[in-house]
Coordinates of N, CA and C in Angstrom, one line a residue:
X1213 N 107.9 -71.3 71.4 CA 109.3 -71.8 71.1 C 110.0 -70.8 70.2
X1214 N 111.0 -71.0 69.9 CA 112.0 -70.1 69.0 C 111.3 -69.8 67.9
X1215 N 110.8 -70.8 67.2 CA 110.4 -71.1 65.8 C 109.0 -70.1 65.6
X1216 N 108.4 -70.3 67.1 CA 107.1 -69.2 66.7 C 107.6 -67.8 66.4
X1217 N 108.7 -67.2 66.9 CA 109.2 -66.0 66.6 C 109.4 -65.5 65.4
X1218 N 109.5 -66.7 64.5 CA 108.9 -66.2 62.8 C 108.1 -65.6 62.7
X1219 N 106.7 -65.6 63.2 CA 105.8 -65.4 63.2 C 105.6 -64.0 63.6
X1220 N 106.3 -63.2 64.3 CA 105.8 -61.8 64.7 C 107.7 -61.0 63.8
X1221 N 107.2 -61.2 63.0 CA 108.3 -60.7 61.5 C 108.3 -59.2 61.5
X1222 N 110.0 -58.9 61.9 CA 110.5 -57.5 61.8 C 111.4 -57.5 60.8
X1223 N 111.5 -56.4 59.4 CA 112.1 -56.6 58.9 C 112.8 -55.0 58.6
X1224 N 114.2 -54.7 58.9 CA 114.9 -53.2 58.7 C 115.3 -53.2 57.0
X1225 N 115.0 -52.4 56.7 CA 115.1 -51.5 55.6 C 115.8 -50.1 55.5
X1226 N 116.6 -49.8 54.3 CA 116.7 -48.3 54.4 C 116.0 -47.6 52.7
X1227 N 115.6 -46.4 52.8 CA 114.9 -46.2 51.6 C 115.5 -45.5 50.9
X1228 N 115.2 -46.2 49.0 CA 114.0 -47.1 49.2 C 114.1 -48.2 49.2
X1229 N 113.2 -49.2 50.0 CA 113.1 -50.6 49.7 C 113.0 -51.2 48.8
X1230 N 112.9 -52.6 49.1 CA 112.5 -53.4 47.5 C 111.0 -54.3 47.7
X1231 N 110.1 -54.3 46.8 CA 108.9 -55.1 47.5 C 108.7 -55.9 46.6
X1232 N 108.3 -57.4 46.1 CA 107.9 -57.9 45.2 C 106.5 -58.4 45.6
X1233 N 106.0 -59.6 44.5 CA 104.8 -59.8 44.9 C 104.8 -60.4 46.2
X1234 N 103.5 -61.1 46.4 CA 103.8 -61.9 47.5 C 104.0 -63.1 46.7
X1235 N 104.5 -64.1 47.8 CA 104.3 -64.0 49.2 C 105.9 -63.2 49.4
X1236 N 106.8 -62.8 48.6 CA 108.4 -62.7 49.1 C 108.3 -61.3 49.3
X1237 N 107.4 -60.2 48.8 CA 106.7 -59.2 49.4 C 108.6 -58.0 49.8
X1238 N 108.5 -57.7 50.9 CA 109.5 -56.6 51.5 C 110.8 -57.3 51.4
X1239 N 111.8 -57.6 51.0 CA 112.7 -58.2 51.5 C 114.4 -57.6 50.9
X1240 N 115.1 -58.9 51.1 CA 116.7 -58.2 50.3 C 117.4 -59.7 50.2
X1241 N 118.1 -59.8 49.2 CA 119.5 -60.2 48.4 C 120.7 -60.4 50.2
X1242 N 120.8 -61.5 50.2 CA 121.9 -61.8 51.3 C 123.4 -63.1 50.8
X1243 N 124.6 -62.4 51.3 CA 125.2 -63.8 50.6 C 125.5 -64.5 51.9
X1244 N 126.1 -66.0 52.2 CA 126.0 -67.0 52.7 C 127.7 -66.4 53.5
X1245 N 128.3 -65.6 52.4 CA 129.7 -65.7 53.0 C 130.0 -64.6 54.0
X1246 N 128.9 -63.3 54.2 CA 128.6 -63.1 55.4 C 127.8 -63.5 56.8
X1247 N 127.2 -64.6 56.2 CA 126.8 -65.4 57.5 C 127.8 -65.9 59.0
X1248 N 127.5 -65.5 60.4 CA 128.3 -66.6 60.9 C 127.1 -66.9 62.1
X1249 N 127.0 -67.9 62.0 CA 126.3 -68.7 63.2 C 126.7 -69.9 64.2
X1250 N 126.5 -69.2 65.3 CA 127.4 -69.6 66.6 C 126.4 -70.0 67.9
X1251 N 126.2 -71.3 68.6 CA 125.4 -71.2 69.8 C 124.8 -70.0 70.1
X1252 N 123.7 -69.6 69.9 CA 122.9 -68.8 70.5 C 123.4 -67.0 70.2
X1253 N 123.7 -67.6 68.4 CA 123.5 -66.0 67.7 C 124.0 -66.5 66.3
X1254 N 123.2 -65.4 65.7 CA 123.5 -65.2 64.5 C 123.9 -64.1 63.9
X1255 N 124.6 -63.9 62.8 CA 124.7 -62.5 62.2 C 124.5 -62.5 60.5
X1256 N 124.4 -61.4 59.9 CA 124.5 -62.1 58.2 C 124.0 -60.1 57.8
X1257 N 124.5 -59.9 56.9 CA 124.3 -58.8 56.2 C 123.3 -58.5 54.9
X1258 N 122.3 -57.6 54.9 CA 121.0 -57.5 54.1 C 122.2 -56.8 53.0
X1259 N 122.2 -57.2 52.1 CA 123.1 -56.4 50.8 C 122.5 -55.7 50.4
X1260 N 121.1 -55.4 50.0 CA 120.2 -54.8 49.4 C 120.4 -53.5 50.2
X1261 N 120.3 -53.7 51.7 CA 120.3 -52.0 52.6 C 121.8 -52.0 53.1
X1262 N 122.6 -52.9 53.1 CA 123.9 -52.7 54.0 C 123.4 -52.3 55.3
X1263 N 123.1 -53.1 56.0 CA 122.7 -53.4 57.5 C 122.9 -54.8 58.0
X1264 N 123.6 -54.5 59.1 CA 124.3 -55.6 59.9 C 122.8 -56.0 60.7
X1265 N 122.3 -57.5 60.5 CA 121.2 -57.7 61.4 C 122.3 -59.0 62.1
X1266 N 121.8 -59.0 63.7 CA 122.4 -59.7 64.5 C 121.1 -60.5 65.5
X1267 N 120.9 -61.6 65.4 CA 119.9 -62.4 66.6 C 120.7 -63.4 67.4
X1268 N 119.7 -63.1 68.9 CA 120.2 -64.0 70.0 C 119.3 -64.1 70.5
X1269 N 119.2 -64.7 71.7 CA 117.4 -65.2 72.3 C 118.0 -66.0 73.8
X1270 N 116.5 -65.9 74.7 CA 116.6 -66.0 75.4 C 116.1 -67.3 75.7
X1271 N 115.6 -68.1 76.6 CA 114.1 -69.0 76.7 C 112.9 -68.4 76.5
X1272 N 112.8 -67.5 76.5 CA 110.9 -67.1 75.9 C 111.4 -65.5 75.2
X1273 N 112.0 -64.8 75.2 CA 112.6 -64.0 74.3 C 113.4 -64.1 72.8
X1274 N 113.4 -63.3 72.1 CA 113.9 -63.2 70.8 C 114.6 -62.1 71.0
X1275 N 115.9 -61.6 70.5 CA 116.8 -60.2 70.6 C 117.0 -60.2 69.4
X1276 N 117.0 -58.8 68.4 CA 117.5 -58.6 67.4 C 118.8 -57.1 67.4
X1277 N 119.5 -57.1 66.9 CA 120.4 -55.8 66.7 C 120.2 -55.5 65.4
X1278 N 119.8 -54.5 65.4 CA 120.6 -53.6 63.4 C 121.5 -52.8 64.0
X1279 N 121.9 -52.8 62.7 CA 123.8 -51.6 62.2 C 123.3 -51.0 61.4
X1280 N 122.7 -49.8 61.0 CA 122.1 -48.9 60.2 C 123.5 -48.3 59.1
X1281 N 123.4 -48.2 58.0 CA 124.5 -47.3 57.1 C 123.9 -45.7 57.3
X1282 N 125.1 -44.9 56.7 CA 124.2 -43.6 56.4 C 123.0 -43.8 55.4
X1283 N 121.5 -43.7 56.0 CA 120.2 -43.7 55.2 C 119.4 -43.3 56.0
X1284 N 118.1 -43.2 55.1 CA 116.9 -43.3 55.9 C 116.8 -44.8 56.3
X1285 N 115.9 -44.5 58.2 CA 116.2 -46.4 58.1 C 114.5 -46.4 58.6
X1286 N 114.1 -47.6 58.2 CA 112.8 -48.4 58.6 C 112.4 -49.3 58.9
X1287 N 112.1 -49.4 59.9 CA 111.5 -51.0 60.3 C 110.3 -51.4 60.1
X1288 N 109.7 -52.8 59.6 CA 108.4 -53.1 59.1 C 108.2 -54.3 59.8
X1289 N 107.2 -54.5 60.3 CA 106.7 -55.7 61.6 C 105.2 -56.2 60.8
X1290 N 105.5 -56.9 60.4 CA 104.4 -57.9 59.0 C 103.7 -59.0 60.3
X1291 N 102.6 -59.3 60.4 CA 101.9 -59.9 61.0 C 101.2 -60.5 59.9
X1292 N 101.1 -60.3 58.9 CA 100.2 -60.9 57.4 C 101.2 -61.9 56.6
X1293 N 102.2 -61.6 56.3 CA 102.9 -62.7 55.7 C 103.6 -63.7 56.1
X1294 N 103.7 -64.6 55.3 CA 103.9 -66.1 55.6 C 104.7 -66.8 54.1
X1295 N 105.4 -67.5 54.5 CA 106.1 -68.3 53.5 C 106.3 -69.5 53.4
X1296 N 105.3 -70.1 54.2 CA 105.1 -71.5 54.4 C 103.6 -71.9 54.4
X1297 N 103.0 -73.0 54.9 CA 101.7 -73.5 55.2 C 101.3 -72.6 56.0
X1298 N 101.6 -71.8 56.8 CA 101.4 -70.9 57.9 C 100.2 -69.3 57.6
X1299 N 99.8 -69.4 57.7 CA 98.2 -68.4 57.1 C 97.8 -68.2 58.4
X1300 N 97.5 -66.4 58.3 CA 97.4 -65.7 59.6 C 95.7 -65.5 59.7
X1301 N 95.0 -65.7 60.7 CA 93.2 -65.4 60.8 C 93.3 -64.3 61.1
X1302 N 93.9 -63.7 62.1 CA 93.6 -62.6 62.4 C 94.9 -61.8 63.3
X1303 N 95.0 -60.5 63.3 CA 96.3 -60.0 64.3 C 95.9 -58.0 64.5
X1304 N 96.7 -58.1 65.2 CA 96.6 -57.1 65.9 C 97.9 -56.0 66.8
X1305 N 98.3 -54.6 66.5 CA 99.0 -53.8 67.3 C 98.8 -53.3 67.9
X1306 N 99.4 -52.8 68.7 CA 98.7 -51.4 69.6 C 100.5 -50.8 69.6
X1307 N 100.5 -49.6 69.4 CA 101.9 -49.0 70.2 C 101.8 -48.4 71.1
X1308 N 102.3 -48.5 72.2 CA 101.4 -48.2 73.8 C 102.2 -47.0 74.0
X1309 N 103.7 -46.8 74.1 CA 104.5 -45.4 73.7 C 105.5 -46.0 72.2
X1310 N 106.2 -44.9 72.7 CA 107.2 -44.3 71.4 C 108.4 -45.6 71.4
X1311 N 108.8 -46.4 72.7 CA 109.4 -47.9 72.6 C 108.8 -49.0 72.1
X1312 N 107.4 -49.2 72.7 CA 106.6 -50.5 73.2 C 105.6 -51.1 72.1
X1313 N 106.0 -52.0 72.1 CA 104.8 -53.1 71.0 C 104.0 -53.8 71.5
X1314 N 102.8 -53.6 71.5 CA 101.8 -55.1 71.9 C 101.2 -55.6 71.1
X1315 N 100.8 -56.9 70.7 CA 99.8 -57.1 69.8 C 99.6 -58.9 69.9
X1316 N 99.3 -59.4 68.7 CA 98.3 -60.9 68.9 C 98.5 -61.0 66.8
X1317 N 98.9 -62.3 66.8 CA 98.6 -62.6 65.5 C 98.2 -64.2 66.0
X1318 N 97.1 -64.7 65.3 CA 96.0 -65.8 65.2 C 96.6 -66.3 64.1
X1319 N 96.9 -67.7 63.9 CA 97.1 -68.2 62.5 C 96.6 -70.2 62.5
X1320 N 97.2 -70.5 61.3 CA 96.5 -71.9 61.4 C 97.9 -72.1 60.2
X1321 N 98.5 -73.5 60.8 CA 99.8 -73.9 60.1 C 100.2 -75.3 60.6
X1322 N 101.3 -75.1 62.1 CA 101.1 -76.8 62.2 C 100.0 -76.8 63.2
X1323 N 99.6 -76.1 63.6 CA 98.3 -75.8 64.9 C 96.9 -75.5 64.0
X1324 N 96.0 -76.3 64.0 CA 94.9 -75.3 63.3 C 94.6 -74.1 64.5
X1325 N 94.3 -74.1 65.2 CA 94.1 -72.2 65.7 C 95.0 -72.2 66.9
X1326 N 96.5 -71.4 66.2 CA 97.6 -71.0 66.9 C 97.1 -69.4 67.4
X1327 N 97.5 -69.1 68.7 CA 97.7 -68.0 69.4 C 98.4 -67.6 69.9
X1328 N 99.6 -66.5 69.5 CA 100.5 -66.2 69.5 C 100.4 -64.4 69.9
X1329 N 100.7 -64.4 71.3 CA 100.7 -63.0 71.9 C 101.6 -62.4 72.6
X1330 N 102.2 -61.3 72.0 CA 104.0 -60.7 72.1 C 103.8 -59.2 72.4
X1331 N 105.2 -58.9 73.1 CA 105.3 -57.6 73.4 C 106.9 -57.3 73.1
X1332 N 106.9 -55.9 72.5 CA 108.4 -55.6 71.8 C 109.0 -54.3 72.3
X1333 N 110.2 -54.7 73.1 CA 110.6 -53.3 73.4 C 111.7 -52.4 72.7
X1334 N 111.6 -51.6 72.1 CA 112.4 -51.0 71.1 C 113.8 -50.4 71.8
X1335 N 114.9 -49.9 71.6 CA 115.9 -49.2 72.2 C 116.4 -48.1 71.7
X1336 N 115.3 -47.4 70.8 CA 115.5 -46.0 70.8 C 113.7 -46.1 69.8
X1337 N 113.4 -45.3 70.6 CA 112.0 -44.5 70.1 C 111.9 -44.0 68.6
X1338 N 110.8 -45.0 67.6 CA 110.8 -44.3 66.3 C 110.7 -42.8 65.9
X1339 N 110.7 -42.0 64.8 CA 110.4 -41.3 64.4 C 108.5 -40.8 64.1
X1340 N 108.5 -42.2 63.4 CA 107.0 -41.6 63.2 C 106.4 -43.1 62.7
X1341 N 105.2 -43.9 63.1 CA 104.9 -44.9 62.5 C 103.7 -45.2 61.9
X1342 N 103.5 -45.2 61.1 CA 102.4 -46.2 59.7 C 101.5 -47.2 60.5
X1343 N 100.5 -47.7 60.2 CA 100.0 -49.0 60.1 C 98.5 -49.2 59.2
X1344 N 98.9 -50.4 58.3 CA 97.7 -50.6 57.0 C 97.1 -51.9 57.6
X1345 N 95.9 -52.1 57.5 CA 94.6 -52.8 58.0 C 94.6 -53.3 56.4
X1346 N 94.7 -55.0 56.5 CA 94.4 -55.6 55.2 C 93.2 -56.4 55.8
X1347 N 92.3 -56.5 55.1 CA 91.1 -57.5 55.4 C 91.4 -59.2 55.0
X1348 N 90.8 -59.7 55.3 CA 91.7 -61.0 55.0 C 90.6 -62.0 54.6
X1349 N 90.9 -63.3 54.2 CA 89.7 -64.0 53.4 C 88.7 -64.3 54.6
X1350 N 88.7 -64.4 55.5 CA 87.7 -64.9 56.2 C 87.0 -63.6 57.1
X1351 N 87.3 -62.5 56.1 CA 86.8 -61.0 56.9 C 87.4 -60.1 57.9
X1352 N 88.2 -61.0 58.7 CA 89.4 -60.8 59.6 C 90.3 -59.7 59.2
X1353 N 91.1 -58.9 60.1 CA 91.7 -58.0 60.0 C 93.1 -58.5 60.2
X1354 N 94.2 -58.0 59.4 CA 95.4 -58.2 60.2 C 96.0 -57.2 59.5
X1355 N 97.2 -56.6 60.0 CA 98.1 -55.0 60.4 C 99.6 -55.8 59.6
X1356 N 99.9 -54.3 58.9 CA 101.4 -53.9 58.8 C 101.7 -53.4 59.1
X1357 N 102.8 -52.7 59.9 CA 103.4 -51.3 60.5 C 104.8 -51.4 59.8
X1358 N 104.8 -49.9 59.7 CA 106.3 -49.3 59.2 C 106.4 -48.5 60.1
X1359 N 107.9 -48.4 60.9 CA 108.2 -47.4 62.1 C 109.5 -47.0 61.4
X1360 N 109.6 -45.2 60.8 CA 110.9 -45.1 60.8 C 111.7 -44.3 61.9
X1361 N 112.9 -44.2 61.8 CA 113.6 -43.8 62.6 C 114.8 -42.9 62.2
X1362 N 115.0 -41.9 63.3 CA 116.1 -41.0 62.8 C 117.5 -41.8 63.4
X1363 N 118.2 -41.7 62.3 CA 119.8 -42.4 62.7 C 121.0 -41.9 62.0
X1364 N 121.8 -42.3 62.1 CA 123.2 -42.2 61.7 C 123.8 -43.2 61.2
X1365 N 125.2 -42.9 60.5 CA 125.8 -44.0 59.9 C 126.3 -45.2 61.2
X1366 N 126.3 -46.5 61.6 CA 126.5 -46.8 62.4 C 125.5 -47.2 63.8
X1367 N 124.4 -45.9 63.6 CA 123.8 -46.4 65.0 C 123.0 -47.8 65.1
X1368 N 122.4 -48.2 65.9 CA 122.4 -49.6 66.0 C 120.7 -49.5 66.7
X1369 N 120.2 -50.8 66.4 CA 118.5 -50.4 67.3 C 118.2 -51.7 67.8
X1370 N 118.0 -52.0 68.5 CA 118.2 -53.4 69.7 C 116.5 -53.2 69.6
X1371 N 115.6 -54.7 69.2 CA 113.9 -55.2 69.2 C 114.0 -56.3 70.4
X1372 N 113.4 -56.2 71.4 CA 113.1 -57.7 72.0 C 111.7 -57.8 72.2
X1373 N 111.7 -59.4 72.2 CA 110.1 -59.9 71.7 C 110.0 -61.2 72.6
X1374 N 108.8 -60.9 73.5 CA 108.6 -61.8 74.2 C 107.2 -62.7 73.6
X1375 N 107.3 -63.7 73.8 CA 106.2 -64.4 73.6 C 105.4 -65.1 74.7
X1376 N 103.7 -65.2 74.4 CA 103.4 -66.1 75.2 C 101.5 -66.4 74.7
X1377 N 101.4 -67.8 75.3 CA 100.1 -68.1 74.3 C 98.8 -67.8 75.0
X1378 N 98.9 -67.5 76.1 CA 97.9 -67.0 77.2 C 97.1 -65.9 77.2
X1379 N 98.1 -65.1 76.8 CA 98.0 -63.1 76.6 C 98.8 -62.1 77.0
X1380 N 98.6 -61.2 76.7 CA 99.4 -59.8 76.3 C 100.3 -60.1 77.3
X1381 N 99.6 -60.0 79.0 CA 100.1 -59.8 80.3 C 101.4 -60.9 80.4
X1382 N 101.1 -62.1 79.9 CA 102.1 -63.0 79.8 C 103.4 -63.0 79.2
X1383 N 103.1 -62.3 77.7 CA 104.1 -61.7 77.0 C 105.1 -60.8 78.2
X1384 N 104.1 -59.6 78.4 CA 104.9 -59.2 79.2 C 105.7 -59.4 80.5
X1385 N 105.1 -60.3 81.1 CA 105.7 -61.3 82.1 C 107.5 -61.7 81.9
X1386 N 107.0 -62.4 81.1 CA 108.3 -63.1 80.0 C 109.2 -61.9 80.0
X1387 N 108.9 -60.6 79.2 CA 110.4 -59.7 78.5 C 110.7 -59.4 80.0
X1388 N 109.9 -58.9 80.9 CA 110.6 -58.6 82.3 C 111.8 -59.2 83.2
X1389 N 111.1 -60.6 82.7 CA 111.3 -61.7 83.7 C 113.3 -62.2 83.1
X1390 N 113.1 -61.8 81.9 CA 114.3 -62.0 81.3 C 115.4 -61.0 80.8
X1391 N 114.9 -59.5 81.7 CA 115.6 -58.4 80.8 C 117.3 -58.6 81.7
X1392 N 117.9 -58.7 80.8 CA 119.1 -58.0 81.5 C 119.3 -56.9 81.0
X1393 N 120.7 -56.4 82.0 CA 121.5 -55.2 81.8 C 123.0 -55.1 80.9
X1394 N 123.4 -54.6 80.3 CA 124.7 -54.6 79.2 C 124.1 -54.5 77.8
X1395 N 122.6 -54.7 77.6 CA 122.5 -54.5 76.0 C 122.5 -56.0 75.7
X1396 N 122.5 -55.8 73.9 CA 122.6 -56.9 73.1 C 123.8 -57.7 73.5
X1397 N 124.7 -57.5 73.4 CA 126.5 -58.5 73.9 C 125.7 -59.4 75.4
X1398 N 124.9 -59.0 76.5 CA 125.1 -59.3 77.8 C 123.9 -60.3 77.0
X1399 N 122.6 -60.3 76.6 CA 121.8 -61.3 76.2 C 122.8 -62.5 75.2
X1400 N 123.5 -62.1 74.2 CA 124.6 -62.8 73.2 C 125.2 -64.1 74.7
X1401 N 126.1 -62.9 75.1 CA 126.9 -63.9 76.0 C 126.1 -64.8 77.1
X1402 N 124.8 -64.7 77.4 CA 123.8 -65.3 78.3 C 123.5 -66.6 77.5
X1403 N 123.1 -66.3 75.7 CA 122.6 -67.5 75.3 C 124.1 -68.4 75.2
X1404 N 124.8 -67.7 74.9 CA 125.8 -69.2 74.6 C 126.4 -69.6 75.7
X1405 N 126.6 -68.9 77.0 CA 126.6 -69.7 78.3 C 125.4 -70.6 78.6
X1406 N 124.2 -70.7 78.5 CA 123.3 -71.6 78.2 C 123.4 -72.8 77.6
X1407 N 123.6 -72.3 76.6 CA 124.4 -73.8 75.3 C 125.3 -74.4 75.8
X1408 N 125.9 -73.6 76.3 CA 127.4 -74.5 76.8 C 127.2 -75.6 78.1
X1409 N 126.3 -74.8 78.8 CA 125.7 -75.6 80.1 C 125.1 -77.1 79.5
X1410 N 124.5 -76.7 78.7 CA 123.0 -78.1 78.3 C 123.8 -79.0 77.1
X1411 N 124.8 -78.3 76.2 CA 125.8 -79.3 75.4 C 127.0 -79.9 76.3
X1412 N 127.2 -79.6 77.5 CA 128.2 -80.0 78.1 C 127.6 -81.0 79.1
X1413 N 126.4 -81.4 79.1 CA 125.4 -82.6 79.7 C 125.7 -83.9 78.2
X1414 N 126.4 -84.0 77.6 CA 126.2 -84.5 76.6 C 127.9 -85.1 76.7
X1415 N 127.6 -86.8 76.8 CA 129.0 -87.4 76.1 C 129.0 -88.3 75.0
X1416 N 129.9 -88.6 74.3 CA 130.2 -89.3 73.3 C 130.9 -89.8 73.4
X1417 N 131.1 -91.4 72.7 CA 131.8 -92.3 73.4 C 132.0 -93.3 71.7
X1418 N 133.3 -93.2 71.3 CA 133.2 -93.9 70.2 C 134.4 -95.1 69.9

């Protein structure tokens, strides 16, 4: 569901970042009065990097857009942290090319042993990418990656993330099964024609 898509956590940065302890770890300072949230998108500005982050979603897909400023820019995809009852057993990446994400994060939260297995297609190929192996209490491994990227003031980097609890192949199933053509705006305008369809089955009578 939507909600599992917390769980495979991409977060854009430009350097340097800001890190605290955990659990709030990589993050940034947001105000409420650049927020706007609309049927099937969201938008809100990281003040800390000045990057426009934009989400929309599919039925088994998640879409993100960044707006990069003039900086170095970075993306970090956390499989280890959590901010709730949510605690990860085990996870895993692979970067198959210079676009593509596969991987698996195992956790226990409202599920004791949730299995959550995603594939992420990038829309412009990183620079160069990082990944740190933290061992975890029960001996288990799970991954950080940092992917940065060469950009401009302005340019923009579109993540889609399919999910599926089966395996990898299914993930992938999913991002295919739901790619369209036009970019982030043509997914945007898909979900809230959606909404509109399934809220317009709905009357009120008072």
């Amino acid at each position: 569901g939507a909600g599992d898509l917390y769980d495979i956590s991409f977060m854009p940065v430009t350097l340097p970042y800001n890190e605290a302890e955990a659990p709030l770890g990589i993050h940034s300072k947001f105000s409420h009065d650049s927020e706007v949230a609309e049927a099937g998108y969201y938008k809100v500005i990281l003040d800390d990097y000045n990057i426009l982050v934009e989400l929309t979603a599919t039925e088994r897909c998640g879409i993100q857009r960044y707006t990069f400023p003039k900086a170095e820019a970075s993306v970090f995809l956390n499989l280890t942290k959590a901010m709730n009852w949510d605690a990860t057993k085990e996870s895993h990446i692979e970067f198959t090319d210079s676009v593509t994400i596969k991987g698996y994060r195992f956790s226990s939260g409202w599920a004791v042993d949730q299995k959550l297995f995603f594939v992420s297609k990038l829309s412009r190929p990183y620079k160069s990418v990082q990944i740190d192996t933290i061992t975890l209490d029960n001996n288990k491994t799970s991954v950080i990656a940092r992917m940065d990227f060469d950009t401009e003031e302005g340019d923009t980097l579109v993540i889609r993330t399919a999910l599926s609890q089966t395996g990898i192949e299914g993930a992938e199933l999913n991002l295919n099964r739901e790619e369209l053509e036009g970019g982030f705006d043509a997914y945007r305008k898909a979900a809230y024609a959606y909404w509109n369809r399934e809220l317009s089955k709905i009357e009120i009578e008072s």
